[in-house]
C-alpha cells in the first residue's frame, strides 16, 4: 500500500462522505470556531456537558467525577482528513468524561506526531476508528487537518468551563 | 492544437538546465512537475551565483561608511535598483525597496495614514484621506492588496467600496461609474488575479480614476513575472511587486511611485538610513527613494533580484509571455475535457495568465493536491490568500496550477492526466 493509500483508507473516506455528528445542536455549553490558515478550512464544535458521575471511591468516600461530554456536534467544511477526524472524534468522546476526553486528545496528538512509527498499542486501541488516521502522521503538512476538530473540542470545553457559551463571531458577508 | 511555443524545445531545455531544483524527483521517482510559480518561482543559477559573489566579495553596509567594500556594496545596491526599475519602465528614484508586495502595500498605506494624520506638511496634504471619503478595491485582490486598505479605511474613517468579479472571473469594469464617486480618493487593483489569472484592463481603470483625480495603486505581483510591464506607460500612480515570484529571492520587493508623488509623500516607516538631520525633538527626511527605506535593506537579495530581471530581460518578456500563453491554452483545453472540473476564471488563454484554478466536484483541494503530490506534481491548494474572490465564484478554495517560463507542454499534459484521475480516486465520480 502506498503512503497515499495508507492515508486515504476506505474507513477515512467513509467517515468523510458520511460524517457522524455533523450538524450543530441548537443548545450547548461550550463552542469553538477554528480555522486552518493554510487552506481556510473551518470547523465549529459544540459540546454539551452532563452532570459528573457521583460514586463511592475505593475507601468508601463519596467521590465526584468529571462532567461527561453528553453531546458533541460540529459543522464546517474541509478536506476528507479534517472531516473524517471530526466525525471519529465525536464518536470517541461522546459519553466520556472530560478527563478521558482530554487523555484521548493527548493520545491522538501523539499519534499525529509519530511520523508513521506508530504509538503504544494499548493507547492506539483506545482511539477507535481514529487510529486509522495514523497515515496522516507521515505528512507534516496535513497534521493540522486532522487536529483541527480536536483543537476546537479542547477550546469548546475550556469555554464551557468558564461559562462562556456565546457563539464564536466570524465575519459574515462577501 | 495550440500555437507553437515561442521558445524552441532546445531553448526550453537550456532554460530548464539553469534551474537546479527542476532536477528534483517526486515521491514516485518521476521528475518533479513544478506548477506553483504563482506562489513562488524557482531560481536560475545566476541568481544564486550573484548573491554568493556579493556575499563572498563585496558585502558591507550600504549608504554609510567610506571604505572600499562599502563603496562597492552601495554601488551594487544602487545598480540593482536601476536594473529592477528599468525592467518595469521606471526610473531608479521611483523604485523603493520593500520586503515584498505585502511590505510595499503596507509601506504605502502607512505613508498615506501619516499624511492623513497631518504629517508631510503642505505637500503631504494632497494624500490626506478624510472620513467619508472612499477607497476602492476589487473582489479579485490578494489579501496583500486588500487588508492594508481595510486597515487604512478604519484608521481614517474612509469608506471601503469594491468592484465585483463576474462569473467569468473578470472584474466588472462596467460597474466603475457606479463604484467610483466624487469622494473616491484611491483605487487599488490587481494587474492580474492570482486565482483567476484574468488580466485587468489597466487603462480603463486609470482613465476612470483620472476623471475624478483619484490615485491608482497597481498590484503587479502576478503580472511582472509573466508580462512586459511598463508602469510609466500604464499610467498608474503606485505599484508593488515581489522578487520571489519573478525568479528572484524572497524577502525583497518594491513599491513604485511616480516621482512627483514620492517627492510629496511623507514616510510611514521611520528610523535609520532615511533621515538628514536628527535632533532630540525632530528629524528631516531624505528625498525618495531613501526616505521610504528605513533601516537596513535586503542588499544581497537586491543583487539577486537584479540578476533575475537580467535573466528575464535577456530572454525577452514577449517570448516568455508567448510561451506561457501557449502552455495556458494547452492547459485550458485539456481541463475542458475533464468531467467535474470547473475552471475559475476565463476559459480562453487570451487576456489571462497561466495561473489556472479549478474546482473539482466532490473533492476538496487539499485532497486533490495530496494525490497530485504523490505523482510528483506540485500545485497550490487552498484560498491562495484571496478568500473574497473564491467566495465571489461560489467556492471556499481551489486547486491551482500556475505556470512559469520553465514549464513544458509535457508537464502540462502530465498534470491534466493526473487531475483527471483525482475524482475517481476519491470516489467522487461514482
Coordinates of C-alpha atoms in Angstrom, one line a residue:
Chain A
X1 CA 0.0 0.0 0.0
X2 CA 1.4 3.4 -0.9
X3 CA 1.7 6.2 1.6
X4 CA -1.2 7.9 -0.1
X5 CA -3.4 4.8 0.1
X6 CA -2.4 4.4 3.7
X7 CA -3.6 7.9 4.5
X8 CA -6.8 7.7 2.5
X9 CA -8.1 4.4 3.9
X10 CA -11.6 3.4 3.0
X11 CA -12.7 3.9 6.6
X12 CA -11.5 7.5 6.4
X13 CA -13.2 8.2 3.1
X14 CA -16.4 6.7 4.5
X15 CA -16.4 9.0 7.5
X16 CA -15.7 11.9 5.2
X17 CA -18.5 11.1 2.9
X18 CA -21.0 10.2 5.7
X19 CA -19.7 12.2 8.8
X20 CA -21.2 11.4 12.2
X21 CA -22.4 14.3 14.4
X22 CA -22.2 16.9 11.6
X23 CA -24.9 19.5 12.1
X24 CA -25.0 21.8 15.1
X25 CA -27.1 21.2 18.1
X26 CA -29.1 24.4 19.0
X27 CA -28.1 24.3 22.6
X28 CA -24.7 23.8 24.0
X29 CA -22.4 24.6 27.0
X30 CA -19.3 25.5 25.0
X31 CA -18.5 26.3 21.4
X32 CA -15.3 26.9 19.4
X33 CA -14.6 28.0 15.9
X34 CA -11.2 27.1 14.4
X35 CA -9.6 27.9 11.1
X36 CA -6.7 26.1 9.4
X37 CA -4.8 29.1 7.9
X38 CA -3.1 27.1 5.2
X39 CA -6.4 26.2 3.4
X40 CA -9.0 28.4 5.1
X41 CA -10.9 25.3 6.3
X42 CA -13.0 25.9 9.3
X43 CA -14.9 23.9 11.9
X44 CA -17.3 24.8 14.6
X45 CA -17.7 22.4 17.5
X46 CA -20.4 22.5 20.2
X47 CA -20.3 20.4 23.4
X48 CA -23.0 19.8 25.9
X49 CA -21.8 18.6 29.3
X50 CA -23.7 16.2 31.6
X51 CA -23.5 16.1 35.3
X52 CA -20.5 14.4 36.8
X53 CA -20.8 10.8 37.9
X54 CA -21.0 10.5 41.7
X55 CA -19.9 7.3 43.3
X56 CA -18.1 5.7 46.1
X57 CA -14.3 5.7 45.9
X58 CA -12.3 2.6 46.9
X59 CA -12.2 3.8 50.5
X60 CA -15.9 4.3 50.6
X61 CA -15.8 8.1 50.4
X62 CA -18.2 9.9 48.2
X63 CA -16.4 11.0 45.0
X64 CA -17.5 13.4 42.4
X65 CA -16.1 12.7 38.9
X66 CA -15.6 14.9 35.9
X67 CA -18.5 16.2 33.8
X68 CA -19.4 14.0 30.9
X69 CA -19.5 15.0 27.2
X70 CA -23.2 14.5 26.8
X71 CA -23.2 15.6 23.2
X72 CA -20.7 16.8 20.6
X73 CA -21.9 18.3 17.3
X74 CA -19.9 20.1 14.7
X75 CA -20.1 21.7 11.3
X76 CA -17.6 23.0 8.9
X77 CA -16.0 22.5 5.6
X78 CA -12.7 20.9 4.9
X79 CA -10.8 18.1 3.3
X80 CA -11.6 14.4 3.9
X81 CA -9.0 14.2 6.6
X82 CA -10.4 17.0 8.7
X83 CA -14.0 15.8 8.1
X84 CA -13.2 12.2 9.0
X85 CA -11.2 13.2 12.0
X86 CA -14.0 15.4 13.4
X87 CA -16.5 12.6 12.8
X88 CA -14.3 10.0 14.5
X89 CA -13.6 12.3 17.4
X90 CA -17.3 12.8 18.1
X91 CA -17.8 9.0 18.2
X92 CA -14.9 8.6 20.5
X93 CA -15.6 11.3 23.2
X94 CA -19.4 11.2 23.4
X95 CA -20.3 9.7 26.8
X96 CA -16.7 10.0 28.1
X97 CA -15.9 12.3 31.0
X98 CA -13.7 15.3 30.4
X99 CA -10.6 13.7 31.9
X100 CA -10.9 10.8 29.5
X101 CA -11.7 13.1 26.6
X102 CA -8.6 15.1 27.3
X103 CA -6.5 11.9 27.5
X104 CA -7.8 10.8 24.2
X105 CA -6.9 14.2 22.7
X106 CA -3.4 13.7 24.0
X107 CA -3.2 10.2 22.6
X108 CA -4.4 11.4 19.2
X109 CA -1.9 14.2 19.2
X110 CA 0.8 11.7 20.0
X111 CA -0.4 9.5 17.0
X112 CA -0.2 12.6 14.7
X113 CA 3.4 13.4 15.9
X114 CA 4.5 9.7 15.4
X115 CA 5.8 10.2 11.8
X116 CA 4.4 6.8 10.9
X117 CA 6.2 5.0 13.7
X118 CA 3.0 4.2 15.5
X119 CA 2.3 4.6 19.2
X120 CA 1.8 2.2 22.1
X121 CA -0.7 -0.4 21.0
X122 CA -2.8 -0.1 24.2
X123 CA -3.1 3.7 23.6
X124 CA -3.9 3.1 19.9
X125 CA -6.7 0.7 20.9
X126 CA -8.4 3.4 22.8
X127 CA -8.6 5.7 19.8
X128 CA -11.2 3.6 18.0
X129 CA -11.6 4.4 14.3
X130 CA -9.3 7.4 14.7
X131 CA -6.3 5.2 14.8
X132 CA -6.9 4.8 11.0
X133 CA -5.6 8.4 10.7
X134 CA -2.1 7.2 11.6
X135 CA -1.1 7.6 7.9
X136 CA -1.5 11.3 8.2
X137 CA 1.5 11.5 10.6
X138 CA 3.8 10.9 7.5
X139 CA 2.5 14.1 6.0
X140 CA 3.5 17.1 8.3
X141 CA 1.5 19.5 6.1
X142 CA -1.7 17.5 6.8
X143 CA -1.4 17.0 10.6
X144 CA -3.2 20.3 11.2
X145 CA -6.2 19.0 9.2
X146 CA -6.6 16.0 11.5
X147 CA -6.1 18.1 14.6
X148 CA -8.5 20.9 13.7
X149 CA -11.5 19.3 15.3
X150 CA -9.6 18.2 18.4
X151 CA -8.3 21.8 18.8
X152 CA -11.9 23.0 18.6
X153 CA -13.0 20.4 21.2
X154 CA -10.3 21.5 23.6
X155 CA -11.3 25.1 23.3
X156 CA -15.0 24.4 23.5
X157 CA -14.5 22.5 26.7
X158 CA -12.4 25.4 28.1
X159 CA -15.2 27.8 27.2
X160 CA -17.8 25.6 28.8
X161 CA -15.7 25.6 32.0
X162 CA -15.7 29.4 32.1
X163 CA -19.4 29.6 31.3
X164 CA -18.7 31.4 28.0
X165 CA -21.3 29.8 25.8
X166 CA -21.6 32.7 23.4
X167 CA -21.2 31.7 19.8
X168 CA -17.8 32.5 18.3
X169 CA -18.1 35.5 16.0
X170 CA -16.8 35.3 12.5
X171 CA -17.1 38.0 9.8
X172 CA -20.1 37.4 7.5
X173 CA -20.6 38.8 4.0
X174 CA -18.9 38.5 0.7
Chain B
X1 CA -3.8 22.2 -31.4
X2 CA -2.4 25.3 -29.8
X3 CA 0.0 27.7 -31.2
X4 CA 3.6 26.6 -31.2
X5 CA 5.6 27.9 -28.2
X6 CA 7.7 30.9 -28.8
X7 CA 10.6 29.1 -27.2
X8 CA 12.1 26.2 -29.1
X9 CA 12.5 22.8 -27.4
X10 CA 16.2 23.4 -27.4
X11 CA 15.9 26.8 -25.8
X12 CA 13.5 25.4 -23.2
X13 CA 15.8 22.6 -22.4
X14 CA 18.6 25.1 -21.9
X15 CA 16.5 27.3 -19.7
X16 CA 15.5 24.3 -17.6
X17 CA 19.1 23.3 -17.0
X18 CA 19.6 26.8 -15.5
X19 CA 17.2 25.9 -12.7
X20 CA 18.8 23.3 -10.4
X21 CA 15.7 22.4 -8.5
X22 CA 13.9 21.3 -11.6
X23 CA 16.2 18.2 -11.4
X24 CA 14.4 17.1 -8.3
X25 CA 12.3 13.9 -8.5
X26 CA 8.9 13.4 -6.9
X27 CA 7.8 10.7 -4.5
X28 CA 7.2 8.3 -7.4
X29 CA 10.6 8.8 -8.8
X30 CA 9.5 10.8 -11.8
X31 CA 10.8 14.3 -12.5
X32 CA 9.2 17.0 -10.4
X33 CA 6.5 19.0 -12.2
X34 CA 6.6 22.4 -10.5
X35 CA 3.3 24.2 -11.1
X36 CA 3.3 26.6 -8.2
X37 CA 5.2 29.5 -9.7
X38 CA 2.3 31.8 -8.8
X39 CA 3.2 31.2 -5.1
X40 CA 6.9 31.4 -5.6
X41 CA 9.0 30.9 -8.7
X42 CA 12.2 28.8 -8.9
X43 CA 15.5 30.5 -9.3
X44 CA 18.1 30.2 -12.0
X45 CA 21.7 29.6 -11.0
X46 CA 22.7 33.1 -12.0
X47 CA 20.6 34.5 -9.1
X48 CA 22.3 32.2 -6.5
X49 CA 25.7 33.0 -8.1
X50 CA 25.2 36.7 -7.9
X51 CA 24.1 36.6 -4.3
X52 CA 27.0 34.3 -3.4
X53 CA 29.5 36.5 -5.2
X54 CA 28.2 39.6 -3.4
X55 CA 28.4 37.9 0.0
X56 CA 31.9 36.5 -0.6
X57 CA 33.5 39.5 -2.2
X58 CA 31.6 42.8 -1.7
X59 CA 29.4 42.6 1.4
X60 CA 29.2 45.7 3.5
X61 CA 26.7 48.2 4.9
X62 CA 25.3 50.4 2.1
X63 CA 24.9 54.2 2.2
X64 CA 27.3 54.5 5.1
X65 CA 30.9 54.0 5.7
X66 CA 33.7 55.2 3.4
X67 CA 35.8 52.1 2.9
X68 CA 36.2 50.3 -0.4
X69 CA 33.8 47.5 0.4
X70 CA 31.1 50.0 1.5
X71 CA 31.5 51.8 -1.8
X72 CA 31.3 48.5 -3.8
X73 CA 28.2 47.4 -1.9
X74 CA 26.5 50.7 -2.3
X75 CA 27.2 50.8 -6.0
X76 CA 25.9 47.2 -6.5
X77 CA 22.8 48.0 -4.5
X78 CA 22.0 51.1 -6.5
X79 CA 22.8 49.3 -9.7
X80 CA 20.3 46.6 -8.7
X81 CA 17.7 49.3 -8.1
X82 CA 18.3 50.7 -11.5
X83 CA 18.1 47.3 -13.1
X84 CA 14.8 46.5 -11.5
X85 CA 13.4 49.9 -12.2
X86 CA 14.4 49.7 -15.9
X87 CA 12.7 46.3 -16.1
X88 CA 9.3 47.8 -15.2
X89 CA 9.7 51.1 -17.0
X90 CA 10.5 53.2 -14.0
X91 CA 13.4 55.5 -13.1
X92 CA 15.6 54.5 -10.2
X93 CA 14.3 57.2 -8.0
X94 CA 10.8 55.9 -8.4
X95 CA 11.6 52.4 -7.0
X96 CA 11.5 51.9 -3.3
X97 CA 12.8 48.6 -2.0
X98 CA 10.4 46.8 0.4
X99 CA 10.2 43.3 1.8
X100 CA 7.7 42.2 -0.8
X101 CA 4.4 43.2 -2.3
X102 CA 2.7 43.0 1.1
X103 CA 5.5 45.1 2.6
X104 CA 5.2 47.6 -0.2
X105 CA 1.5 47.9 0.3
X106 CA 1.9 48.4 4.0
X107 CA 4.7 50.9 3.3
X108 CA 2.3 52.9 1.2
X109 CA -0.7 52.7 3.5
X110 CA 1.5 53.7 6.4
X111 CA 2.6 56.7 4.4
X112 CA -0.9 57.6 3.4
X113 CA -2.0 57.1 7.0
X114 CA 0.8 59.5 8.2
X115 CA -0.4 62.1 5.6
X116 CA -4.0 61.7 6.8
X117 CA -2.8 62.5 10.3
X118 CA -1.2 65.7 9.0
X119 CA 2.4 64.6 8.6
X120 CA 4.2 65.7 5.5
X121 CA 3.2 69.4 5.9
X122 CA 1.8 71.2 2.9
X123 CA 3.0 68.8 0.2
X124 CA 1.6 65.8 2.0
X125 CA -1.9 67.3 2.3
X126 CA -2.8 66.0 -1.1
X127 CA -2.6 62.4 0.2
X128 CA -4.7 63.0 3.3
X129 CA -7.8 60.7 3.3
X130 CA -10.7 62.1 5.2
X131 CA -13.6 60.5 7.0
X132 CA -16.4 59.7 4.5
X133 CA -14.0 59.7 1.5
X134 CA -13.8 56.5 -0.5
X135 CA -11.1 53.9 -1.1
X136 CA -11.9 51.5 -3.9
X137 CA -10.5 48.0 -4.2
X138 CA -11.7 44.9 -6.0
X139 CA -13.1 41.4 -5.1
X140 CA -10.2 39.9 -7.1
X141 CA -7.5 41.2 -4.7
X142 CA -4.9 39.1 -3.0
X143 CA -5.1 39.8 0.7
X144 CA -1.9 41.9 0.4
X145 CA -3.8 44.4 -1.6
X146 CA -7.0 44.3 0.5
X147 CA -6.3 44.0 4.2
X148 CA -3.9 47.0 4.3
X149 CA -6.7 49.1 2.7
X150 CA -9.3 47.8 5.1
X151 CA -7.0 49.0 7.9
X152 CA -6.3 52.4 6.3
X153 CA -10.0 52.9 5.9
X154 CA -10.6 52.0 9.5
X155 CA -7.8 54.4 10.6
X156 CA -9.0 57.3 8.5
X157 CA -12.8 56.8 8.7
X158 CA -12.9 56.3 4.9
X159 CA -15.4 54.1 3.3
X160 CA -14.3 51.0 1.5
X161 CA -16.0 50.1 -1.8
X162 CA -15.2 47.5 -4.3
X163 CA -15.5 46.4 -7.9
X164 CA -17.1 42.9 -8.2
X165 CA -15.9 39.9 -10.2
X166 CA -18.2 38.4 -12.8
X167 CA -18.9 34.7 -13.3
X168 CA -16.1 34.5 -15.8
X169 CA -13.7 35.7 -13.1
X170 CA -13.0 39.1 -14.8
X171 CA -13.5 42.4 -13.0
X172 CA -16.8 44.0 -13.9
X173 CA -15.4 47.3 -15.2
X174 CA -18.8 48.3 -16.4
X175 CA -19.6 49.0 -12.8
X176 CA -16.8 51.6 -12.5
X177 CA -19.0 54.6 -12.8
X178 CA -21.3 53.3 -10.0
X179 CA -18.4 52.3 -7.7
X180 CA -16.3 55.5 -8.1
X181 CA -18.0 58.6 -6.7
X182 CA -16.7 62.1 -6.4
X183 CA -15.3 61.4 -2.9
X184 CA -13.2 58.5 -4.2
X185 CA -9.5 59.2 -3.4
X186 CA -7.8 56.0 -4.4
X187 CA -8.3 52.8 -6.5
X188 CA -6.2 49.8 -5.6
X189 CA -6.5 46.9 -8.0
X190 CA -4.6 43.9 -9.3
X191 CA -3.0 43.7 -12.7
X192 CA -3.7 40.0 -12.8
X193 CA -5.5 37.8 -10.4
X194 CA -3.5 35.1 -8.7
X195 CA -6.7 32.9 -8.7
X196 CA -8.5 33.5 -12.0
X197 CA -5.4 34.6 -14.0
X198 CA -7.6 37.4 -15.5
X199 CA -5.6 40.4 -16.7
X200 CA -7.1 43.7 -15.8
X201 CA -7.6 46.4 -18.4
X202 CA -5.4 48.9 -16.5
X203 CA -6.1 51.7 -19.0
X204 CA -9.8 51.6 -18.3
X205 CA -9.3 51.9 -14.5
X206 CA -6.7 54.6 -14.8
X207 CA -8.9 56.6 -17.1
X208 CA -11.8 56.4 -14.7
X209 CA -9.6 57.3 -11.8
X210 CA -8.2 60.3 -13.6
X211 CA -11.6 61.7 -14.3
X212 CA -12.1 62.4 -10.6
X213 CA -8.4 62.9 -9.7
X214 CA -8.1 59.6 -7.7
X215 CA -4.8 57.9 -7.2
X216 CA -4.2 54.4 -8.7
X217 CA -2.3 51.6 -7.0
X218 CA -1.5 48.5 -9.0
X219 CA -0.7 45.1 -7.6
X220 CA 1.8 43.8 -10.2
X221 CA 3.0 40.8 -8.2
X222 CA 1.5 38.4 -10.7
X223 CA 2.0 40.4 -13.9
X224 CA 5.6 41.4 -13.6
X225 CA 6.9 37.8 -13.8
X226 CA 4.8 37.0 -16.9
X227 CA 4.2 40.1 -19.0
X228 CA 6.2 43.0 -20.3
X229 CA 5.2 45.6 -17.7
X230 CA 5.8 49.3 -18.3
X231 CA 4.5 51.1 -15.3
X232 CA 5.0 54.6 -16.8
X233 CA 3.1 53.6 -19.9
X234 CA 0.3 52.0 -17.9
X235 CA 0.0 55.4 -16.1
X236 CA -0.6 54.1 -12.6
X237 CA 0.5 56.2 -9.7
X238 CA 1.8 53.5 -7.5
X239 CA 2.6 49.8 -8.0
X240 CA 4.0 46.9 -6.0
X241 CA 5.7 43.6 -6.9
X242 CA 7.9 40.9 -5.4
X243 CA 11.2 39.4 -6.4
X244 CA 10.4 35.9 -5.4
X245 CA 7.7 35.5 -8.0
X246 CA 10.0 36.6 -10.8
X247 CA 12.9 34.2 -10.4
X248 CA 14.5 36.2 -7.6
X249 CA 14.9 35.6 -3.9
X250 CA 12.3 36.1 -1.2
X251 CA 12.5 38.9 1.3
X252 CA 12.5 41.7 -1.2
X253 CA 10.0 43.6 -3.4
X254 CA 9.4 47.1 -4.4
X255 CA 7.0 50.0 -4.2
X256 CA 6.9 52.1 -7.4
X257 CA 5.6 55.6 -7.1
X258 CA 5.6 58.3 -9.8
X259 CA 8.5 60.7 -9.0
X260 CA 6.3 63.8 -8.1
X261 CA 4.2 61.7 -5.8
X262 CA 7.0 60.1 -3.9
X263 CA 8.5 63.6 -3.6
X264 CA 5.5 64.8 -1.7
X265 CA 4.6 61.7 0.3
X266 CA 5.7 61.6 4.0
X267 CA 7.3 58.4 5.3
X268 CA 5.2 55.8 7.0
X269 CA 8.2 53.9 8.5
X270 CA 11.0 55.9 10.1
X271 CA 14.4 55.4 11.7
X272 CA 17.9 55.0 10.4
X273 CA 19.0 55.5 6.8
X274 CA 16.1 57.7 5.8
X275 CA 17.0 60.9 7.6
X276 CA 19.1 64.1 7.1
X277 CA 19.2 66.0 10.4
X278 CA 18.1 64.4 13.6
X279 CA 17.7 66.4 16.9
X280 CA 16.1 65.3 20.1
X281 CA 12.8 66.7 19.0
X282 CA 12.6 66.1 15.3
X283 CA 14.1 65.0 12.1
X284 CA 14.2 65.9 8.4
X285 CA 14.0 63.2 5.8
X286 CA 15.9 62.2 2.7
X287 CA 14.5 62.6 -0.7
X288 CA 12.9 59.5 -2.2
X289 CA 13.5 56.6 -2.6
X290 CA 15.7 56.5 0.5
X291 CA 13.0 58.4 2.5
X292 CA 11.0 55.2 2.4
X293 CA 13.7 52.8 3.1
X294 CA 14.1 52.9 6.9
X295 CA 16.6 50.6 8.4
X296 CA 18.9 48.0 6.9
X297 CA 17.8 46.9 3.5
X298 CA 18.0 43.4 2.0
X299 CA 21.1 44.2 0.0
X300 CA 22.1 40.6 -1.0
X301 CA 18.5 40.0 -2.1
X302 CA 18.5 43.2 -4.2
X303 CA 21.6 41.9 -6.0
X304 CA 19.9 38.6 -6.6
X305 CA 16.8 40.3 -7.9
X306 CA 18.8 42.3 -10.4
X307 CA 20.3 39.1 -11.7
X308 CA 16.7 37.7 -12.0
X309 CA 15.4 40.6 -14.1
X310 CA 18.6 40.4 -16.2
X311 CA 17.8 36.8 -16.9
X312 CA 14.2 37.6 -17.8
X313 CA 15.2 40.6 -19.9
X314 CA 17.7 38.5 -21.8
X315 CA 15.0 36.0 -22.8
X316 CA 12.6 38.8 -23.6
X317 CA 9.3 39.2 -21.8
X318 CA 7.4 39.0 -25.1
X319 CA 8.8 35.5 -25.7
X320 CA 8.1 34.5 -22.1
X321 CA 4.6 35.6 -22.5
X322 CA 4.1 33.8 -25.8
X323 CA 5.5 30.6 -24.3
X324 CA 3.3 30.7 -21.3
X325 CA 0.2 31.7 -23.2
X326 CA 0.7 28.6 -25.5
X327 CA 1.0 26.4 -22.4
X328 CA -2.0 28.1 -20.8
X329 CA -4.1 27.4 -23.9
X330 CA -3.0 23.7 -23.8
X331 CA -3.8 23.5 -20.1
X332 CA -7.3 25.1 -20.6
X333 CA -8.2 22.8 -23.5
X334 CA -7.0 19.8 -21.5
X335 CA -9.1 20.8 -18.5
X336 CA -12.2 21.4 -20.6
X337 CA -12.2 17.7 -21.5
X338 CA -12.3 16.6 -17.8
X339 CA -15.7 15.8 -16.2
X340 CA -16.4 17.5 -12.9
X341 CA -13.7 20.1 -13.3
X342 CA -14.6 23.8 -13.4
X343 CA -12.1 26.4 -14.2
X344 CA -12.4 29.5 -12.0
X345 CA -11.7 32.3 -14.5
X346 CA -11.6 32.9 -18.2
X347 CA -11.8 29.7 -20.2
X348 CA -9.7 31.1 -23.1
X349 CA -6.0 31.9 -22.9
X350 CA -6.5 35.4 -24.3
X351 CA -6.3 38.1 -21.7
X352 CA -5.2 35.9 -18.9
X353 CA -2.1 34.4 -17.3
X354 CA -1.2 30.8 -16.6
X355 CA -2.5 30.8 -13.0
X356 CA -5.3 28.3 -13.5
X357 CA -7.5 27.4 -10.5
X358 CA -10.1 24.7 -10.6
X359 CA -12.9 23.4 -8.5
X360 CA -13.2 19.6 -8.5
X361 CA -16.8 18.4 -8.0
X362 CA -16.8 16.3 -4.8
X363 CA -13.1 16.6 -4.0
X364 CA -11.6 19.0 -1.5
X365 CA -8.5 20.8 -2.9
X366 CA -6.3 19.6 -0.1
X367 CA -7.1 16.0 -1.1
X368 CA -6.6 16.7 -4.8
X369 CA -3.2 18.4 -4.0
X370 CA -2.1 15.4 -2.0
X371 CA -2.9 13.0 -4.8
X372 CA -1.0 15.2 -7.3
X373 CA 1.9 15.5 -4.9
X374 CA 2.2 11.7 -4.8
X375 CA 2.6 11.9 -8.5
X376 CA 5.4 14.4 -8.2
X377 CA 3.2 17.3 -9.3
X378 CA 3.4 20.5 -7.1
X379 CA 0.3 22.7 -7.1
X380 CA -1.2 25.1 -4.7
X381 CA -4.3 24.2 -2.8
X382 CA -6.5 26.4 -0.6
X383 CA -7.6 30.0 -1.0
X384 CA -4.3 31.3 -2.3
X385 CA -4.5 34.4 0.0
X386 CA -7.6 35.5 -1.8
X387 CA -10.7 34.4 0.1
X388 CA -13.2 37.0 -1.3
X389 CA -12.6 36.0 -5.0
X390 CA -13.3 32.4 -4.1
X391 CA -16.5 33.5 -2.3
X392 CA -17.5 35.5 -5.3
X393 CA -17.1 32.4 -7.5
X394 CA -19.1 30.3 -5.1
X395 CA -16.3 28.2 -3.6
X396 CA -14.2 28.2 -0.5
X397 CA -10.9 27.2 -2.0
X398 CA -9.4 25.7 -5.2
X399 CA -6.6 23.7 -6.7
X400 CA -4.3 25.9 -8.7
X401 CA -1.7 25.1 -11.3
X402 CA 0.4 28.2 -12.1
X403 CA 2.9 28.2 -14.9
X404 CA 6.4 29.5 -15.2
X405 CA 8.6 30.1 -18.2
X406 CA 10.4 26.8 -17.5
X407 CA 7.3 24.6 -17.8
X408 CA 6.8 22.4 -20.7
X409 CA 3.9 21.0 -22.7
X410 CA 4.7 17.5 -21.4
X411 CA 4.4 18.8 -17.8
X412 CA 1.0 20.4 -18.6
X413 CA -0.1 17.0 -20.1
X414 CA 1.1 15.1 -17.0
X415 CA -0.9 17.5 -14.8
X416 CA -4.1 17.2 -16.8
X417 CA -3.8 13.4 -16.9
X418 CA -3.2 13.2 -13.1
X419 CA -6.0 15.7 -12.4
X420 CA -8.3 13.5 -14.5
X421 CA -7.8 10.6 -12.0
X422 CA -8.4 12.6 -8.8
X423 CA -12.2 12.3 -8.7
X424 CA -12.1 8.6 -9.3
X425 CA -9.5 8.1 -6.6
X426 CA -11.7 9.8 -4.1
X427 CA -14.9 8.2 -5.4
X428 CA -16.4 11.5 -6.5
X429 CA -17.1 10.4 -10.0
X430 CA -19.3 7.5 -8.8

